[in-house]
Coordinates of C-alpha atoms in Angstrom, one line a residue:
X1 CA -8.5 2.7 -26.5
X2 CA -8.8 -0.7 -24.9
X3 CA -5.7 -0.2 -22.7
X4 CA -7.0 3.2 -21.5
X5 CA -10.4 1.6 -20.6
X6 CA -8.5 -1.2 -18.7
X7 CA -6.6 1.4 -16.8
X8 CA -9.8 3.3 -15.8
X9 CA -11.4 0.0 -14.7
X10 CA -8.5 -0.9 -12.5
X11 CA -8.4 2.5 -10.8
X12 CA -12.2 2.3 -10.2
X13 CA -11.8 -1.2 -8.7
X14 CA -9.1 0.1 -6.4
X15 CA -11.4 2.9 -5.1
X16 CA -14.4 0.5 -4.6
X17 CA -12.4 -2.2 -2.7
X18 CA -10.7 0.3 -0.4
X19 CA -14.0 2.1 0.3
X20 CA -15.4 -1.2 1.4
X21 CA -12.3 -2.1 3.5
X22 CA -12.3 1.3 5.3
X23 CA -16.0 1.3 6.0
X24 CA -15.8 -2.3 7.3
X25 CA -12.9 -1.3 9.6
X26 CA -15.5 0.6 11.6
X27 CA -18.4 -1.8 11.3
X28 CA -16.8 -5.2 11.8
X29 CA -15.6 -4.7 15.4
X30 CA -19.1 -3.5 16.4
X31 CA -20.7 -6.6 14.8
X32 CA -18.2 -8.9 16.3
X33 CA -18.7 -7.3 19.8
X34 CA -22.5 -7.6 19.4
X35 CA -22.4 -11.2 18.3
X36 CA -19.8 -12.6 20.6
X37 CA -20.1 -10.2 23.6
X38 CA -16.3 -10.4 23.9
X39 CA -13.9 -7.5 23.5
X40 CA -10.9 -9.7 22.7
X41 CA -12.8 -11.3 19.8
X42 CA -13.1 -7.9 18.0
X43 CA -9.4 -8.0 17.1
X44 CA -9.4 -11.6 15.7
X45 CA -10.2 -10.6 12.2
X46 CA -7.4 -8.0 12.0
X47 CA -4.9 -10.4 13.6
X48 CA -5.8 -13.2 11.2
X49 CA -5.6 -10.9 8.2
X50 CA -1.9 -10.3 8.8
X51 CA -0.9 -14.0 9.0
X52 CA -1.2 -14.7 5.2
X53 CA 0.7 -11.6 4.4
X54 CA 3.6 -12.5 6.7
X55 CA 3.9 -16.0 5.2
X56 CA 3.2 -15.0 1.6
X57 CA 6.8 -15.2 0.6
X58 CA 6.4 -19.0 0.8
X59 CA 2.9 -20.0 -0.1
X60 CA 2.2 -17.2 -2.7
X61 CA 5.4 -17.4 -4.7
X62 CA 4.0 -19.4 -7.7
X63 CA 0.5 -18.2 -7.4
X64 CA 1.4 -14.6 -7.9
X65 CA 3.0 -15.4 -11.3
X66 CA -0.3 -16.6 -12.6
X67 CA -2.0 -13.3 -11.8
X68 CA -1.3 -11.7 -15.2
X69 CA -4.8 -11.0 -16.4
X70 CA -7.9 -9.2 -15.3
X71 CA -9.7 -12.5 -15.1
X72 CA -7.1 -14.0 -12.8
X73 CA -7.3 -10.9 -10.5
X74 CA -11.1 -11.2 -10.5
X75 CA -10.7 -14.7 -9.2
X76 CA -8.6 -13.4 -6.3
X77 CA -11.2 -10.8 -5.5
X78 CA -14.0 -13.4 -5.6
X79 CA -12.1 -15.3 -2.9
X80 CA -12.1 -12.1 -0.8
X81 CA -15.9 -11.8 -1.3
X82 CA -16.2 -15.3 0.2
X83 CA -14.2 -14.2 3.2
X84 CA -16.2 -11.0 3.6
X85 CA -19.5 -13.0 3.7
X86 CA -18.4 -15.3 6.5
X87 CA -19.4 -12.9 9.3
X88 CA -22.7 -11.5 7.9
X89 CA -23.9 -14.9 6.8
X90 CA -23.0 -16.3 10.2
X91 CA -24.7 -13.4 11.9
X92 CA -27.9 -14.2 10.0
X93 CA -27.7 -17.8 11.1
X94 CA -26.9 -16.8 14.7
X95 CA -23.6 -18.7 14.8
X96 CA -20.8 -16.0 14.8
X97 CA -17.9 -17.0 17.0
X98 CA -14.1 -16.8 17.2
X99 CA -13.8 -19.5 14.5
X100 CA -15.9 -17.5 12.0
X101 CA -13.8 -14.3 12.8
X102 CA -10.5 -16.1 12.3
X103 CA -11.8 -17.7 9.1
X104 CA -12.9 -14.4 7.7
X105 CA -9.6 -12.9 8.5
X106 CA -7.5 -15.7 7.0
X107 CA -9.5 -15.8 3.7
X108 CA -9.6 -12.1 3.2
X109 CA -5.9 -11.9 4.2
X110 CA -4.9 -14.4 1.5
X111 CA -6.8 -12.4 -1.1
X112 CA -5.3 -9.1 0.1
X113 CA -1.8 -10.5 0.1
X114 CA -2.2 -11.5 -3.6
X115 CA -4.4 -8.8 -5.0
X116 CA -2.6 -5.6 -4.0
X117 CA 0.8 -6.3 -5.5
X118 CA -0.8 -8.1 -8.5
X119 CA -3.0 -5.1 -9.4
X120 CA -0.1 -2.8 -9.3
X121 CA 2.0 -5.1 -11.5
X122 CA -0.8 -5.6 -14.1
X123 CA -1.5 -1.9 -14.2
X124 CA 2.2 -1.2 -14.9
X125 CA 2.2 -4.0 -17.5
X126 CA -0.8 -2.4 -19.3
X127 CA 0.8 1.0 -19.3
X128 CA 4.1 -0.2 -20.7
X129 CA 2.8 -0.1 -24.2
X130 CA 1.6 3.5 -23.9
X131 CA 4.7 5.4 -22.8
X132 CA 7.7 5.1 -20.6
X133 CA 6.4 7.2 -17.7
X134 CA 2.7 6.4 -17.9
X135 CA 3.0 3.4 -15.5
X136 CA 4.5 5.7 -12.8
X137 CA 1.7 8.2 -13.3
X138 CA -1.1 5.7 -13.2
X139 CA 0.3 3.9 -10.2
X140 CA 0.3 7.3 -8.5
X141 CA -3.3 7.8 -9.4
X142 CA -4.1 4.4 -8.0
X143 CA -2.5 5.4 -4.7
X144 CA -4.6 8.6 -4.9
X145 CA -7.8 6.5 -5.3
X146 CA -6.7 4.5 -2.2
X147 CA -6.0 7.6 -0.1
X148 CA -9.1 9.4 -1.1
X149 CA -11.0 6.7 0.8
X150 CA -9.2 7.8 4.0
X151 CA -11.2 11.0 3.8
X152 CA -14.5 9.7 2.4
X153 CA -15.0 6.3 4.0
X154 CA -15.0 7.0 7.8
X155 CA -17.6 9.7 7.9
X156 CA -19.8 7.8 5.4
X157 CA -19.5 4.7 7.5
X158 CA -20.2 6.6 10.7
X159 CA -23.3 8.1 9.1
X160 CA -24.5 4.7 7.9
X161 CA -24.0 3.1 11.3
X162 CA -25.9 5.9 13.0
X163 CA -28.8 5.4 10.7
X164 CA -29.1 1.7 10.4
X165 CA -26.4 0.0 12.5
X166 CA -23.2 -1.7 11.4
X167 CA -24.6 -4.9 10.0
X168 CA -25.6 -3.8 6.5
X169 CA -22.1 -2.3 5.9
X170 CA -20.7 -5.8 5.9
X171 CA -23.0 -6.8 3.1
X172 CA -22.2 -3.5 1.3
X173 CA -18.5 -4.2 1.3
X174 CA -19.1 -7.7 -0.2
X175 CA -21.3 -6.1 -2.8
X176 CA -18.7 -3.5 -3.6
X177 CA -15.9 -6.0 -4.0
X178 CA -18.3 -8.1 -6.1
X179 CA -18.7 -5.2 -8.4
X180 CA -14.9 -5.0 -8.6
X181 CA -14.9 -8.7 -9.6
X182 CA -17.2 -8.0 -12.5
X183 CA -15.3 -5.0 -13.6
X184 CA -11.9 -6.8 -13.6
X185 CA -13.5 -9.5 -15.9
X186 CA -13.7 -6.8 -18.6
X187 CA -10.0 -6.0 -18.5
X188 CA -8.4 -7.4 -21.6
X189 CA -4.8 -6.3 -21.1
X190 CA -2.3 -8.8 -19.6
X191 CA 1.4 -9.1 -18.8
X192 CA 3.5 -9.5 -21.9
X193 CA 4.3 -13.1 -22.9
X194 CA 7.9 -14.2 -22.7
X195 CA 9.7 -14.6 -26.1
X196 CA 9.0 -17.9 -27.7
X197 CA 6.0 -18.4 -25.4
X198 CA 8.1 -19.6 -22.5
X199 CA 6.7 -19.4 -19.1
X200 CA 8.5 -17.2 -16.5
X201 CA 9.9 -18.8 -13.4
X202 CA 8.7 -17.7 -10.0
X203 CA 11.7 -15.8 -8.6
X204 CA 12.2 -15.8 -4.8
X205 CA 11.6 -12.4 -3.4
X206 CA 15.1 -12.2 -1.9
X207 CA 16.7 -13.0 -5.3
X208 CA 14.8 -10.1 -6.9
X209 CA 15.9 -7.7 -4.2
X210 CA 19.5 -9.0 -4.6
X211 CA 19.4 -8.3 -8.4
X212 CA 18.0 -4.8 -8.0
X213 CA 19.9 -3.0 -5.2
X214 CA 18.1 0.3 -5.5
X215 CA 14.7 -1.5 -5.1
X216 CA 16.2 -3.3 -2.1
X217 CA 17.2 0.0 -0.5
X218 CA 13.7 1.4 -1.1
X219 CA 12.2 -1.7 0.5
X220 CA 14.5 -1.4 3.5
X221 CA 13.4 2.2 4.1
X222 CA 9.8 1.1 3.8
X223 CA 10.3 -1.7 6.3
X224 CA 11.8 0.6 8.9
X225 CA 9.0 3.1 8.3
X226 CA 6.4 0.4 8.7
X227 CA 8.0 -0.8 11.9
X228 CA 7.9 2.7 13.3
X229 CA 4.4 3.5 12.3
X230 CA 2.9 2.3 15.7
X231 CA 4.7 5.3 17.4
X232 CA 2.3 7.6 15.6
X233 CA -1.0 5.7 15.9
X234 CA -0.6 4.0 19.3
X235 CA 1.6 6.8 20.6
X236 CA -0.8 9.6 20.0
X237 CA -3.7 7.5 21.3
X238 CA -1.9 6.7 24.5
X239 CA -0.5 10.3 24.8
X240 CA -4.0 11.7 24.6
X241 CA -5.2 9.4 27.4
X242 CA -2.2 10.4 29.5
X243 CA -2.9 14.1 29.1
X244 CA -6.6 13.9 29.8
X245 CA -7.7 14.2 26.2
X246 CA -8.5 10.6 25.1
X247 CA -9.1 10.3 21.4
X248 CA -8.4 13.9 20.6
X249 CA -4.7 13.7 19.7
X250 CA -5.0 10.7 17.5
X251 CA -8.1 12.2 15.8
X252 CA -6.2 15.4 15.1
X253 CA -3.1 13.5 13.9
X254 CA -5.0 11.1 11.6
X255 CA -7.1 13.9 10.2
X256 CA -4.1 16.0 9.4
X257 CA -2.2 13.0 8.1
X258 CA -5.1 12.0 5.8
X259 CA -5.6 15.5 4.5
X260 CA -1.9 15.9 3.8
X261 CA -1.6 12.6 2.1
X262 CA -4.5 13.2 -0.2
X263 CA -2.9 16.5 -1.4
X264 CA 0.4 14.7 -1.8
X265 CA -1.3 11.9 -3.8
X266 CA -3.0 14.4 -6.0
X267 CA 0.3 16.1 -6.9
X268 CA 2.3 12.8 -7.2
X269 CA 1.4 11.9 -10.8
X270 CA 2.7 15.3 -12.0
X271 CA 5.8 15.6 -9.7
X272 CA 7.2 12.1 -9.3
X273 CA 8.1 11.4 -13.0
X274 CA 10.3 14.5 -12.8
X275 CA 12.1 13.6 -9.6
X276 CA 14.9 11.1 -8.9
X277 CA 13.2 8.1 -7.4
X278 CA 15.5 7.0 -4.6
X279 CA 16.1 10.5 -3.4
X280 CA 12.3 11.2 -3.3
X281 CA 11.8 8.0 -1.3
X282 CA 14.5 8.9 1.2
X283 CA 13.3 12.5 1.5
X284 CA 9.8 11.3 2.3
X285 CA 11.0 9.1 5.2
X286 CA 13.2 12.0 6.5
X287 CA 10.3 14.3 6.5
X288 CA 8.0 11.8 8.3
X289 CA 10.8 10.9 10.8
X290 CA 11.3 14.6 11.6
X291 CA 7.6 15.0 12.1
X292 CA 7.6 12.1 14.7
X293 CA 10.5 13.7 16.5
X294 CA 8.9 17.1 17.1
X295 CA 5.3 15.9 17.8
X296 CA 5.9 15.5 21.6
X297 CA 6.8 19.2 21.7
X298 CA 3.4 20.3 20.4
X299 CA 0.9 18.1 22.3
X300 CA -0.7 21.1 23.9
X301 CA -2.2 22.2 20.6
X302 CA -4.5 20.0 18.5
X303 CA -4.0 22.3 15.5
X304 CA -0.2 21.9 15.7
X305 CA -0.6 18.1 15.8
X306 CA -2.8 18.2 12.8
X307 CA -0.4 20.5 10.8
X308 CA 2.7 18.5 11.6
X309 CA 0.9 15.3 10.7
X310 CA -0.2 16.9 7.4
X311 CA 3.4 17.6 6.5
X312 CA 4.4 14.0 7.1
X313 CA 1.2 12.8 5.3
X314 CA 2.1 15.0 2.3
X315 CA 5.5 13.5 1.9
X316 CA 4.4 9.9 2.0
X317 CA 2.5 9.6 -1.3
X318 CA 5.4 11.1 -3.2
X319 CA 7.7 8.5 -1.7
X320 CA 5.3 5.6 -2.4
X321 CA 4.8 6.8 -6.0
X322 CA 8.6 6.9 -6.4
X323 CA 8.8 3.3 -5.1
X324 CA 6.2 2.2 -7.7
X325 CA 8.1 4.1 -10.4
X326 CA 11.4 2.5 -9.4
X327 CA 9.9 -1.0 -9.5
X328 CA 8.0 -0.4 -12.8
X329 CA 11.0 0.9 -14.7
X330 CA 13.7 -1.4 -13.3
X331 CA 11.7 -4.7 -13.6
X332 CA 9.2 -6.4 -15.8
X333 CA 7.4 -9.7 -16.0
X334 CA 7.9 -12.2 -13.2
X335 CA 10.4 -10.0 -11.5
X336 CA 8.0 -7.0 -11.4
X337 CA 5.3 -9.1 -9.7
X338 CA 7.8 -10.4 -7.2
X339 CA 9.2 -6.9 -6.5
X340 CA 5.8 -5.4 -5.8
X341 CA 5.0 -8.4 -3.5
X342 CA 8.3 -8.0 -1.7
X343 CA 7.6 -4.3 -1.1
X344 CA 4.1 -5.1 0.3
X345 CA 5.3 -7.9 2.4
X346 CA 8.1 -6.0 4.1
X347 CA 6.2 -2.8 4.7
X348 CA 2.8 -4.3 5.7
X349 CA 4.5 -7.1 7.7
X350 CA 6.6 -4.5 9.5
X351 CA 3.5 -2.5 10.4
X352 CA 1.9 -5.6 11.9
X353 CA 4.9 -6.4 13.9
X354 CA 5.3 -2.9 15.1
X355 CA 1.7 -2.7 16.2
X356 CA 2.0 -6.1 18.0
X357 CA 5.0 -4.9 20.1
X358 CA 4.2 -1.2 20.2
X359 CA 2.1 -1.2 23.4
X360 CA 4.9 -3.0 25.3
X361 CA 7.6 -0.6 24.0
X362 CA 5.6 2.5 24.8
X363 CA 4.9 1.1 28.3
X364 CA 8.6 0.6 28.9
X365 CA 10.2 3.8 27.6
X366 CA 7.3 6.2 27.4
X367 CA 5.4 7.8 24.5
X368 CA 7.6 10.8 23.9
X369 CA 10.8 8.8 23.8
X370 CA 9.2 6.2 21.5
X371 CA 8.2 8.9 19.0
X372 CA 11.7 10.4 19.0
X373 CA 13.4 7.1 18.6
X374 CA 11.0 6.1 15.8
X375 CA 11.7 9.4 14.0
X376 CA 15.5 8.9 14.4
X377 CA 15.2 5.4 13.0
X378 CA 13.4 6.5 9.9
X379 CA 15.8 9.3 9.3
X380 CA 18.8 7.0 9.9
X381 CA 17.4 4.4 7.4
X382 CA 16.9 7.1 4.8
X383 CA 20.4 8.5 5.2
X384 CA 22.0 5.0 5.1
X385 CA 20.0 3.8 2.1
X386 CA 19.5 7.0 0.2
X387 CA 21.1 7.8 -3.2
X388 CA 24.2 9.5 -2.0
X389 CA 26.0 8.7 -5.2
X390 CA 25.2 9.1 -8.9
X391 CA 22.4 6.5 -9.5
X392 CA 22.5 3.9 -12.1
X393 CA 20.4 4.5 -15.2
X394 CA 16.8 3.4 -15.1
X395 CA 15.9 0.4 -17.2
X396 CA 12.7 0.5 -19.2
X397 CA 11.3 -2.5 -20.9
X398 CA 11.0 -1.7 -24.6
X399 CA 9.9 -5.2 -25.3
X400 CA 6.6 -4.5 -23.6
X401 CA 6.2 -1.2 -25.4
X402 CA 6.9 -2.6 -29.0
X403 CA 5.8 -6.2 -28.5
X404 CA 8.7 -7.4 -30.6
X405 CA 10.7 -9.2 -28.0
X406 CA 13.7 -6.9 -28.2
X407 CA 15.8 -6.7 -25.0
X408 CA 15.2 -3.9 -22.6
X409 CA 16.7 -0.5 -23.5
X410 CA 18.6 1.6 -21.0
X411 CA 17.7 5.3 -20.8
X412 CA 18.7 8.1 -18.6
X413 CA 15.9 10.3 -17.1
X414 CA 16.3 14.1 -17.4
X415 CA 17.4 14.4 -13.7
X416 CA 20.4 12.0 -14.3
X417 CA 21.4 13.8 -17.5
X418 CA 21.3 17.1 -15.7
X419 CA 23.5 15.8 -12.9
X420 CA 26.1 14.5 -15.4
X421 CA 26.1 17.8 -17.3
X422 CA 27.0 19.7 -14.2
X423 CA 30.0 17.4 -13.6

């Protein structure tokens, strides 16, 4: 019962923290603009948030191996609360400037770089003792909690800003994450202790990816997809302005993508444990890439843009759930925490780099060409890294399930047995 309560607490914490992040995404630029009267300053927090993530392979290597309990994760979220309070406290004192915005971004960025992978790893660790596929299902539900905020947070934030301005939302996010801190303090589950009480080393991310080639292939596909993401967001925004409909294309695309992804995330816990992981990941990137390629043909219709984006959005949660399943069944302990960190670093870092260079690329080659090339790149990565051979058996840690220190057992999922029986 304690483990199931821990799982419920961690899923609730994910929902609370992401609701706060998505509402603040609307409020913070408005507060920064009002306090500094500078448009360039509004992007400082977002830019500063990305720096800790991009450098986390070095500074976070040993820290992440200590994040094996709810109490440790609560400490990380407490650091995020401090970062979230920098701007509203500064606004009360009348001293908000670029330094405060950068500090807020760096502090929250450090917390985000640590907390996301660590929460997924601890959730998988807690689930290990309750069944071989429970971790995959719960990680999929965690992604659903995250994606549900894509639908709920923006209208709620817009309504709150209309009623009372953006300032109170910054306090609300800090309060929401603070509630998450208190909730995580009640989590009793932890990562299994190594046999004999030995402490695990902190493996380098590249070493973990080298030891697990299928995880590496999934991470590569995610990196290419993250790098190409700017073609969708910036591309539709610029294309709308070019066609005399500023804001409409990106609004239709993001609405469709969000709705499709919520439906996909709702089905992922039931579908993904029954599907071959690497093939599911590759299929998701192929579908999204194909969506990118055909979007320029349907810009005359907002409904068509929304429908196409919904198809791509539906495929993504299935692929992400498959990545989480692949990592949770192939790794455990220190390697599991490093593998989740590597996946986050490569994908989120690639998104940041793509957005940084995206405007220049679109300006040079045009929006339509950028979307087509981005789609081809995602499909090409999926074809090159996909499972076009009989995959190796999944490895499931039985030591975590039985608590007796026995070595991991190798099992074949139903889809692999079916392939073999067909010859």
